[in-house]
Short mmCIF file of C-alpha atoms and ligand atoms in Angstrom, two decimals:
data_model
loop_
_atom_site.label_atom_id
_atom_site.label_comp_id
_atom_site.label_asym_id
_atom_site.label_seq_id
_atom_site.Cartn_x
_atom_site.Cartn_y
_atom_site.Cartn_z
CA MET K 25 29.41 21.36 3.88
CA VAL K 26 30.93 23.43 6.72
CA GLY K 27 34.40 25.47 4.91
CA ARG K 28 33.05 24.84 1.35
CA GLU K 29 32.82 26.13 -1.44
CA ALA K 30 31.36 26.13 -5.28
CA ALA K 31 34.96 27.28 -7.52
CA PRO K 32 34.89 31.22 -7.76
CA VAL K 33 33.59 29.92 -12.06
CA PRO K 34 29.83 30.09 -13.61
CA PRO K 35 28.59 27.26 -14.22
CA ARG K 36 28.22 26.87 -17.98
CA ARG K 37 24.30 26.06 -18.56
CA SER K 38 21.86 25.91 -21.59
CA LEU K 39 19.52 28.03 -22.91
CA PRO K 40 16.41 28.12 -20.83
CA ARG K 41 13.34 26.35 -21.56
CA PRO K 42 10.77 26.94 -20.78
CA THR K 43 7.41 24.29 -18.30
CA GLY K 44 3.45 24.40 -17.33
CA SER K 45 4.46 25.95 -14.88
CA GLY K 46 8.19 28.28 -14.80
CA LEU K 47 11.61 27.48 -16.22
CA VAL K 48 14.28 24.34 -16.40
CA MET K 49 18.19 24.96 -17.97
CA ARG K 50 20.91 22.48 -17.62
CA LEU K 51 24.39 23.36 -15.41
CA ARG K 52 27.46 21.10 -16.38
CA MET K 53 29.02 21.37 -12.63
CA ALA K 54 33.02 23.23 -13.31
CA ALA K 55 35.36 20.96 -11.44
CA GLY K 56 35.97 21.04 -7.44
CA GLN K 57 31.88 21.88 -8.03
CA ALA K 58 29.04 20.12 -6.02
CA PRO K 59 25.68 19.24 -6.83
CA GLU K 60 24.70 19.71 -2.48
CA ASP K 61 26.66 23.92 -3.33
CA PHE K 62 23.85 24.68 -5.18
CA THR K 63 21.61 22.67 -3.77
CA ALA K 64 22.60 24.91 -0.22
CA SER K 65 21.86 27.81 -2.84
CA ALA K 66 18.61 26.65 -4.51
CA ASP K 67 16.71 28.83 -1.30
CA ARG K 68 19.22 32.17 -2.48
CA LEU K 69 18.45 31.71 -6.59
CA ARG K 70 14.47 31.27 -4.96
CA HIS K 71 15.05 35.05 -3.34
CA ALA K 72 17.61 36.72 -5.84
CA TRP K 73 14.11 35.71 -9.48
CA GLY K 74 11.02 36.21 -6.93
CA ALA K 75 10.46 32.71 -7.72
CA HIS K 76 7.98 30.08 -5.56
CA ALA K 77 10.68 27.42 -5.82
CA VAL K 78 13.92 26.59 -7.55
CA HIS K 79 14.69 22.98 -7.59
CA VAL K 80 18.10 21.71 -7.72
CA ARG K 81 18.45 17.75 -8.97
CA PRO K 82 22.19 16.09 -10.34
CA THR K 83 21.08 14.16 -13.10
CA LYS K 84 24.19 12.35 -14.82
CA PRO K 85 28.25 12.55 -13.52
CA GLY K 86 28.92 17.28 -13.56
CA TRP K 87 25.11 17.70 -14.59
CA LEU K 88 23.06 18.98 -13.26
CA GLU K 89 18.79 20.07 -13.80
CA LEU K 90 18.10 23.51 -12.57
CA ARG K 91 14.33 24.45 -12.14
CA LEU K 92 12.61 27.92 -11.49
CA VAL K 93 8.49 27.24 -10.06
CA GLY K 94 6.50 30.37 -11.11
CA TRP K 95 3.94 30.22 -8.42
CA ASP K 96 2.51 27.45 -5.89
CA VAL K 97 0.92 24.32 -8.30
CA LEU K 98 0.42 22.47 -5.27
CA ALA K 99 -2.36 24.12 -4.19
CA GLU K 100 -5.28 22.86 -7.04
CA VAL K 101 -4.12 19.38 -9.22
CA ARG K 102 -6.57 18.64 -10.99
CA PRO K 103 -6.63 15.87 -13.10
CA PRO K 104 -3.86 15.68 -15.76
CA ARG K 105 -5.46 16.42 -19.39
CA ARG K 106 -2.75 14.72 -22.19
CA ARG K 107 -2.69 11.18 -20.48
CA LEU K 108 -0.20 10.73 -23.14
CA ALA K 109 1.58 8.99 -20.29
CA ALA K 110 -0.77 6.44 -19.37
CA GLY K 111 -0.25 3.18 -20.92
CA PRO K 112 -0.56 -0.78 -19.61
CA LEU K 113 0.27 -0.24 -15.99
CA ARG K 114 1.51 2.44 -15.82
CA LEU K 115 -0.64 5.68 -14.73
CA PRO K 116 0.05 9.20 -14.54
CA LEU K 117 -0.99 9.29 -10.25
CA ALA K 118 0.20 12.94 -8.82
CA LEU K 119 1.75 16.28 -9.82
CA PRO K 120 5.01 17.69 -8.56
CA GLU K 121 6.26 20.61 -7.23
CA ASP K 122 8.12 21.01 -10.43
CA GLY K 123 7.01 19.81 -13.44
CA GLU K 124 6.03 16.98 -15.71
CA TRP K 125 3.70 13.97 -13.39
CA HIS K 126 4.41 11.65 -11.81
CA VAL K 127 4.21 8.04 -13.01
CA ARG K 128 3.41 4.80 -10.99
CA ASP K 129 4.57 2.70 -13.87
CA PHE K 130 4.41 -1.03 -12.17
CA ARG K 131 6.23 -2.49 -14.48
CA THR K 132 9.76 -0.77 -13.14
CA VAL K 133 8.70 -0.47 -9.43
CA PRO K 134 6.70 -3.13 -9.19
CA HIS K 135 5.82 -2.51 -5.28
CA GLU K 136 4.93 0.89 -3.55
CA LEU K 137 3.74 1.47 0.75
CA ILE K 138 2.35 4.38 1.18
CA LEU K 139 2.37 6.16 4.28
CA GLY K 140 0.92 8.73 6.46
CA ALA K 141 -0.85 9.35 9.72
CA THR K 142 -4.97 9.61 9.11
CA GLN K 143 -6.45 12.04 7.46
CA SER K 144 -3.56 13.36 5.62
CA GLY K 145 -5.26 11.62 2.48
CA LYS K 146 -4.08 7.90 1.50
CA SER K 147 -7.24 7.00 -0.29
CA VAL K 148 -6.86 9.72 -1.65
CA TYR K 149 -4.18 8.16 -3.69
CA LEU K 150 -5.68 4.86 -4.31
CA ARG K 151 -8.44 6.32 -4.48
CA ASN K 152 -6.77 7.83 -8.13
CA LEU K 153 -4.47 4.88 -8.17
CA LEU K 154 -7.91 1.85 -8.32
CA CYS K 155 -10.13 4.14 -10.89
CA GLY K 156 -6.81 3.90 -13.12
CA LEU K 157 -6.38 0.52 -12.95
CA ALA K 158 -9.56 -0.04 -13.08
CA ARG K 159 -9.89 0.71 -16.72
CA GLN K 160 -6.94 -1.83 -17.74
CA PRO K 161 -7.14 -5.16 -17.92
CA VAL K 162 -6.34 -5.72 -14.41
CA VAL K 163 -6.52 -8.24 -12.62
CA LEU K 164 -7.83 -5.93 -9.22
CA VAL K 165 -7.70 -7.73 -5.39
CA GLY K 166 -7.88 -5.76 -2.16
CA ILE K 167 -7.09 -6.52 1.66
CA ASP K 168 -9.06 -4.05 4.34
CA CYS K 169 -9.33 -6.22 7.89
CA LYS K 170 -10.53 -2.95 8.98
CA TRP K 171 -13.63 -5.56 7.80
CA GLY K 172 -13.57 -3.24 4.46
CA VAL K 173 -14.55 0.17 5.09
CA GLU K 174 -11.58 1.29 3.36
CA LEU K 175 -12.13 -0.75 -0.10
CA ALA K 176 -15.66 -1.63 -0.14
CA PRO K 177 -17.07 1.21 -2.74
CA PHE K 178 -14.48 -0.42 -4.92
CA THR K 179 -16.36 -4.17 -4.77
CA PRO K 180 -17.80 -3.78 -8.07
CA ARG K 181 -14.46 -4.07 -9.82
CA LEU K 182 -12.95 -6.60 -7.39
CA SER K 183 -12.56 -9.80 -7.96
CA THR K 184 -11.92 -10.33 -4.42
CA LEU K 185 -11.98 -7.88 -1.29
CA ALA K 186 -10.24 -10.25 1.60
CA ASP K 187 -12.10 -7.83 4.85
CA THR K 188 -10.53 -10.77 7.41
CA PRO K 189 -7.17 -11.56 8.23
CA ASP K 190 -8.90 -15.29 8.28
CA ARG K 191 -9.85 -14.69 4.44
CA ALA K 192 -6.86 -12.71 4.22
CA GLY K 193 -4.57 -15.56 3.94
CA GLU K 194 -7.04 -17.16 2.60
CA LEU K 195 -6.39 -15.10 -0.46
CA LEU K 196 -3.34 -14.78 -0.23
CA ASP K 197 -3.05 -18.83 -0.52
CA ALA K 198 -4.47 -18.34 -3.49
CA LEU K 199 -2.22 -15.56 -5.07
CA LEU K 200 0.51 -18.10 -4.11
CA GLU K 201 -0.14 -20.49 -5.99
CA GLU K 202 -1.07 -18.65 -9.29
CA MET K 203 2.26 -16.80 -8.86
CA GLU K 204 3.62 -20.98 -8.72
CA GLU K 205 1.29 -21.68 -11.52
CA ARG K 206 2.30 -18.17 -13.55
CA PHE K 207 6.11 -19.64 -12.83
CA ARG K 208 5.02 -22.79 -13.50
CA LEU K 209 4.24 -22.06 -17.98
CA ILE K 210 7.60 -20.20 -17.95
CA GLY K 211 9.89 -22.51 -17.20
CA LEU K 212 7.25 -24.45 -19.96
CA SER K 213 7.48 -21.57 -22.53
CA SER K 214 11.61 -22.13 -22.92
CA GLY K 215 11.68 -26.18 -23.58
CA ALA K 216 12.07 -26.88 -26.71
CA GLY K 217 9.74 -26.62 -29.45
CA PRO K 218 8.70 -24.76 -32.45
CA ASP K 219 7.58 -22.02 -29.47
CA ALA K 220 9.53 -21.72 -27.52
CA VAL K 221 10.72 -17.71 -26.89
CA LEU K 222 13.41 -17.65 -23.50
CA THR K 223 12.16 -15.34 -20.49
CA SER K 224 12.08 -14.25 -17.13
CA ASP K 225 8.58 -12.78 -16.55
CA VAL K 226 5.54 -13.09 -17.50
CA TRP K 227 6.41 -10.05 -20.17
CA GLY K 228 8.67 -12.72 -21.94
CA LEU K 229 5.19 -14.84 -22.99
CA PRO K 230 2.66 -14.34 -26.35
CA GLU K 231 0.27 -12.17 -25.85
CA ALA K 232 -2.42 -15.22 -25.84
CA VAL K 233 -0.88 -17.24 -23.32
CA ARG K 234 0.39 -14.10 -21.08
CA PRO K 235 -1.25 -14.15 -17.71
CA VAL K 236 -2.85 -10.71 -16.50
CA PRO K 237 -1.82 -8.81 -14.03
CA VAL K 238 -2.79 -8.49 -10.77
CA VAL K 239 -2.57 -5.58 -8.41
CA LEU K 240 -3.15 -6.06 -4.98
CA VAL K 241 -4.17 -3.22 -2.65
CA VAL K 242 -4.00 -3.66 1.51
CA ASP K 243 -5.17 -1.31 2.72
CA GLU K 244 -3.97 -0.89 7.08
CA VAL K 245 -0.93 -2.70 7.25
CA ALA K 246 -1.15 -2.52 10.08
CA GLU K 247 -4.29 -4.58 11.06
CA LEU K 248 -2.27 -7.87 9.31
CA PHE K 249 0.39 -8.14 12.07
CA LEU K 250 -2.10 -7.33 15.62
CA ALA K 251 -2.47 -10.91 17.29
CA ALA K 252 -4.03 -11.62 20.31
CA ASN K 253 -2.70 -14.17 21.58
CA LYS K 254 -0.88 -16.86 20.88
CA ASP K 255 -2.69 -18.75 18.08
CA ASP K 256 -3.18 -15.51 16.14
CA GLU K 257 0.88 -14.73 16.89
CA LYS K 258 1.24 -18.46 14.18
CA ARG K 259 -1.50 -16.77 11.71
CA ARG K 260 -0.18 -13.25 12.08
CA ASP K 261 3.35 -15.10 10.60
CA ALA K 262 2.36 -17.41 7.88
CA MET K 263 0.45 -14.38 6.24
CA VAL K 264 3.02 -11.95 6.84
CA THR K 265 5.52 -14.35 5.55
CA LYS K 266 2.91 -14.56 2.47
CA LEU K 267 3.47 -11.17 1.42
CA ILE K 268 7.50 -11.69 1.58
CA ARG K 269 6.90 -14.22 -0.80
CA LEU K 270 4.73 -12.56 -3.33
CA ALA K 271 7.42 -9.52 -2.51
CA GLN K 272 10.63 -10.17 -3.31
CA LEU K 273 8.58 -13.02 -6.36
CA GLY K 274 5.05 -11.32 -7.29
CA ARG K 275 7.25 -9.25 -9.88
CA ALA K 276 7.73 -11.97 -12.76
CA ALA K 277 5.18 -13.19 -12.10
CA GLY K 278 2.51 -10.34 -12.96
CA ILE K 279 1.63 -10.01 -9.68
CA TYR K 280 2.18 -6.11 -7.58
CA LEU K 281 1.97 -5.09 -4.31
CA GLU K 282 0.77 -2.01 -3.73
CA VAL K 283 0.47 -1.71 0.71
CA CYS K 284 -1.20 1.01 2.76
CA GLY K 285 -0.01 1.68 6.50
CA GLN K 286 0.34 4.78 9.49
CA ARG K 287 3.31 3.95 9.62
CA PHE K 288 5.25 1.19 9.19
CA GLY K 289 8.33 -0.14 12.03
CA SER K 290 9.16 -3.00 13.35
CA GLU K 291 7.33 -2.24 15.85
CA LEU K 292 4.79 -3.88 13.42
CA GLY K 293 6.33 -7.24 14.29
CA LYS K 294 8.23 -9.65 13.01
CA GLY K 295 8.70 -10.00 9.29
CA ALA K 296 8.17 -5.52 8.49
CA THR K 297 10.62 -4.80 7.84
CA MET K 298 12.07 -7.32 5.58
CA LEU K 299 8.42 -6.84 3.66
CA ARG K 300 9.30 -3.00 3.71
CA ALA K 301 12.32 -3.54 2.06
CA GLN K 302 10.70 -4.76 -1.00
CA LEU K 303 8.18 -2.28 -1.28
CA THR K 304 10.94 0.01 -3.33
CA GLY K 305 8.25 3.02 -4.37
CA ARG K 306 7.00 4.47 -1.27
CA VAL K 307 5.04 7.52 -0.64
CA CYS K 308 5.07 9.69 1.58
CA HIS K 309 1.95 11.99 3.22
CA ARG K 310 2.27 14.46 6.55
CA VAL K 311 2.88 12.15 9.16
CA ASN K 312 2.86 12.59 13.06
CA ASP K 313 7.34 11.97 13.88
CA GLU K 314 9.93 11.56 11.80
CA THR K 315 10.15 8.36 12.69
CA SER K 316 7.11 7.56 10.47
CA ALA K 317 8.59 10.11 8.13
CA THR K 318 11.97 8.04 8.35
CA MET K 319 10.47 4.75 7.81
CA ALA K 320 9.08 5.60 4.31
CA LEU K 321 12.33 7.71 2.92
CA GLY K 322 14.81 7.46 6.01
CA ASP K 323 16.47 4.56 3.11
CA ILE K 324 16.50 7.11 -0.10
CA ALA K 325 17.16 10.97 1.29
CA PRO K 326 18.02 12.25 4.10
CA GLU K 327 16.11 15.10 3.12
CA ALA K 328 13.30 13.46 1.78
CA VAL K 329 12.86 12.51 5.06
CA LEU K 330 12.54 16.00 5.77
CA ALA K 331 10.51 17.16 3.13
CA ALA K 332 8.28 14.84 4.71
CA THR K 333 7.63 16.05 8.14
CA SER K 334 7.08 19.31 7.23
CA ILE K 335 3.75 19.14 4.32
CA PRO K 336 1.01 21.51 6.38
CA ALA K 337 -1.92 19.67 7.85
CA GLU K 338 -3.68 21.94 5.85
CA ARG K 339 -2.52 20.87 2.96
CA PRO K 340 -4.15 16.83 2.66
CA GLY K 341 -2.72 14.69 -0.21
CA VAL K 342 1.02 16.52 -0.10
CA ALA K 343 3.00 13.73 -0.50
CA VAL K 344 6.89 12.72 -0.35
CA VAL K 345 7.93 10.61 -3.42
CA GLY K 346 10.71 8.72 -4.05
CA ASP K 347 12.59 5.52 -5.03
CA SER K 348 15.47 3.30 -4.16
CA SER K 349 17.05 4.80 -6.70
CA GLY K 350 17.10 7.95 -4.19
CA GLY K 351 15.53 10.31 -6.39
CA TRP K 352 11.99 12.12 -4.56
CA SER K 353 9.55 14.71 -5.06
CA ARG K 354 7.09 16.82 -3.17
CA VAL K 355 3.97 16.53 -5.10
CA ARG K 356 -0.41 16.06 -5.44
CA SER K 357 -2.98 14.33 -6.70
CA PRO K 358 -5.73 14.59 -8.23
CA HIS K 359 -9.15 15.47 -5.47
CA LEU K 360 -11.01 12.33 -6.22
CA THR K 361 -14.16 12.08 -4.07
CA LEU K 362 -15.24 8.06 -2.89
CA ASP K 363 -18.99 8.96 -5.30
CA ASP K 364 -16.85 9.01 -7.58
CA ALA K 365 -14.25 6.34 -7.74
CA ALA K 366 -17.26 4.30 -6.53
CA ALA K 367 -19.52 5.46 -10.40
CA VAL K 368 -15.40 4.93 -12.09
CA CYS K 369 -15.49 1.47 -10.28
CA ARG K 370 -19.36 0.11 -11.42
CA ASP K 371 -18.63 1.69 -15.00
CA THR K 372 -15.74 -0.40 -15.39
CA SER K 373 -16.96 -3.47 -13.92
CA ALA K 374 -17.45 -5.56 -16.58
CA LEU K 375 -13.55 -5.54 -17.88
CA ALA K 376 -12.98 -7.58 -14.55
CA PRO K 377 -10.19 -9.80 -16.78
CA GLU K 378 -11.29 -14.06 -15.37
CA LEU K 379 -8.76 -15.29 -12.56
CA PRO K 380 -10.10 -18.59 -12.21
CA ARG K 381 -7.96 -19.66 -9.42
CA LEU K 382 -9.84 -16.75 -7.66
CA ALA K 383 -13.60 -17.10 -8.44
CA PRO K 384 -13.84 -18.81 -5.37
CA PHE K 385 -13.56 -15.23 -3.56
CA ARG K 386 -15.82 -13.42 -6.03
CA PRO K 387 -16.95 -10.37 -3.74
CA VAL K 388 -20.85 -10.31 -3.99
CA VAL K 389 -22.67 -6.66 -3.46
CA ALA K 390 -26.46 -7.11 -3.06
CA ILE K 391 -28.50 -5.06 -5.66
CA GLU K 392 -30.81 -4.19 -2.72
CA PRO K 393 -28.89 -2.79 1.36
CA ALA K 394 -30.10 -5.89 2.74
CA GLY K 395 -28.04 -7.61 5.55
CA PRO K 396 -24.62 -10.16 3.55
CA ALA K 397 -27.10 -13.33 3.36
CA SER K 398 -29.10 -12.12 1.72
CA PRO K 399 -31.10 -13.95 -1.86
CA ALA K 400 -30.89 -10.95 -4.06
CA ALA K 401 -26.59 -10.91 -3.55
CA VAL K 402 -25.41 -12.33 -6.66
CA PRO K 403 -21.52 -11.90 -7.86
CA HIS K 404 -20.28 -8.89 -9.20
CA THR K 405 -20.12 -10.07 -12.63
CA GLY K 406 -23.78 -10.74 -12.58
CA ARG K 407 -23.23 -14.36 -13.85
CA PRO K 408 -24.37 -17.34 -11.69
CA VAL K 409 -21.67 -19.35 -9.52
CA THR K 410 -20.66 -22.28 -11.39
CA GLU K 411 -18.75 -23.54 -8.70
N1 ADP Z 590 -5.23 15.49 -3.52
C1 ADP Z 590 -5.89 15.34 -2.49
N2 ADP Z 590 -5.88 17.29 -2.86
C2 ADP Z 590 -6.44 17.66 -1.75
N3 ADP Z 590 -8.09 17.43 -1.04
C3 ADP Z 590 -7.46 15.68 -0.82
C4 ADP Z 590 -6.13 15.06 -0.99
N4 ADP Z 590 -6.34 14.20 -0.22
C5 ADP Z 590 -6.77 14.37 0.72
N5 ADP Z 590 -7.81 15.12 0.85
C6 ADP Z 590 -9.14 15.60 1.78
O1 ADP Z 590 -7.99 15.59 2.58
C7 ADP Z 590 -9.25 14.04 2.82
C8 ADP Z 590 -8.42 12.53 3.84
O2 ADP Z 590 -8.04 11.98 2.84
P1 ADP Z 590 -8.31 10.92 3.09
O3 ADP Z 590 -7.55 9.89 2.33
O4 ADP Z 590 -9.10 9.97 3.88
O5 ADP Z 590 -7.00 10.54 4.33
P2 ADP Z 590 -6.93 9.31 5.17
O6 ADP Z 590 -6.84 8.33 4.52
O7 ADP Z 590 -5.10 8.95 5.11
O8 ADP Z 590 -7.34 9.36 6.20
C9 ADP Z 590 -9.58 14.23 2.06
O9 ADP Z 590 -11.51 14.03 2.44
C10 ADP Z 590 -10.31 14.90 1.21
O10 ADP Z 590 -10.74 15.55 1.79
MG1 MG Z 591 -8.05 6.46 4.45
#
């Protein structure tokens, strides 16, 4: 932006409005002024006003939003007190430094990628997400090919936990079948008859026949892409193709993906970038190098990549969230311990909706600490397995 200066006219502005952490006002840019001119001066304003941070964000053509943040809101994040923003498939998950909670809304952003180095806060983010969904009528399904170490504590509330690549393949097959059946249902409902409805997704169906939403959580996606030999490679390719298909078509069928990984680039193998492109929601925790940040946020905004690379190691849980519209912000989720998360999953296990197609995959929870083949092992619902 060499040689560019904002036209020397003050922009028109609205009255400043207080927020939970500072002030916000709207600015109407004068002719010849560009959002970049204001972004560039944000740091000077911050010093001039003695504020913790000043954020400038374009809202609509000609308009900017200027947010002044009084203190370091990310130092300690507590769960949102008002659950106002929460709703079916809508969860306030993380606090941005500049105001209102970042809400994960599966119906607007169906699939999401959570990226970050080890110990950067991915699992804590995922815990918040799973615990939020646990209280809702949502089928939760997990793939964790690290022998289930990450997702095992959530087993009581999960309808399925696939902990090997073979199981994951079978589970994806079942989900694809479920998706096809849902599409048939959507198609049938638009046929002739007094009850005919015209809809292109499950949400348009009458509540009585609407299938329950399914959220598939994949912890460490790289494990799915691993292939040691030629046979493995075939299996891997098949699995990746299935995941891509779910990502491409799942939204309309009410099937959503939440994918975690340390890196997610073309080096993972065939199909990786194609799958990534479908995961439009992005959460990038601290990463070790700029390439990783670019994998998560490169197609969103260059400034977002920069922000992600400057997350300090002593602030785990801080992340940059972005979406395909180009908007992004720095956020942190409340700290949720594994014990608390496991307790939520135990308390809500009875809320897990039935999905007959996944019944054969129902995870088994040992009543007593015993081996997996122990006779004390029963399905988590406590009902006898009827197959
Ligand atoms: N949002 C957060 N707020 C405070 N501390 C956090 C937060 N997220 C993570 N941490 C801390 O960082 C540690 C590592 O986080 P974790 O989610 O296990 O990282 P990852 O799964 O990326 O390896 C956690 O044990 C926790 O102490
Ligand atoms: Mg982890």
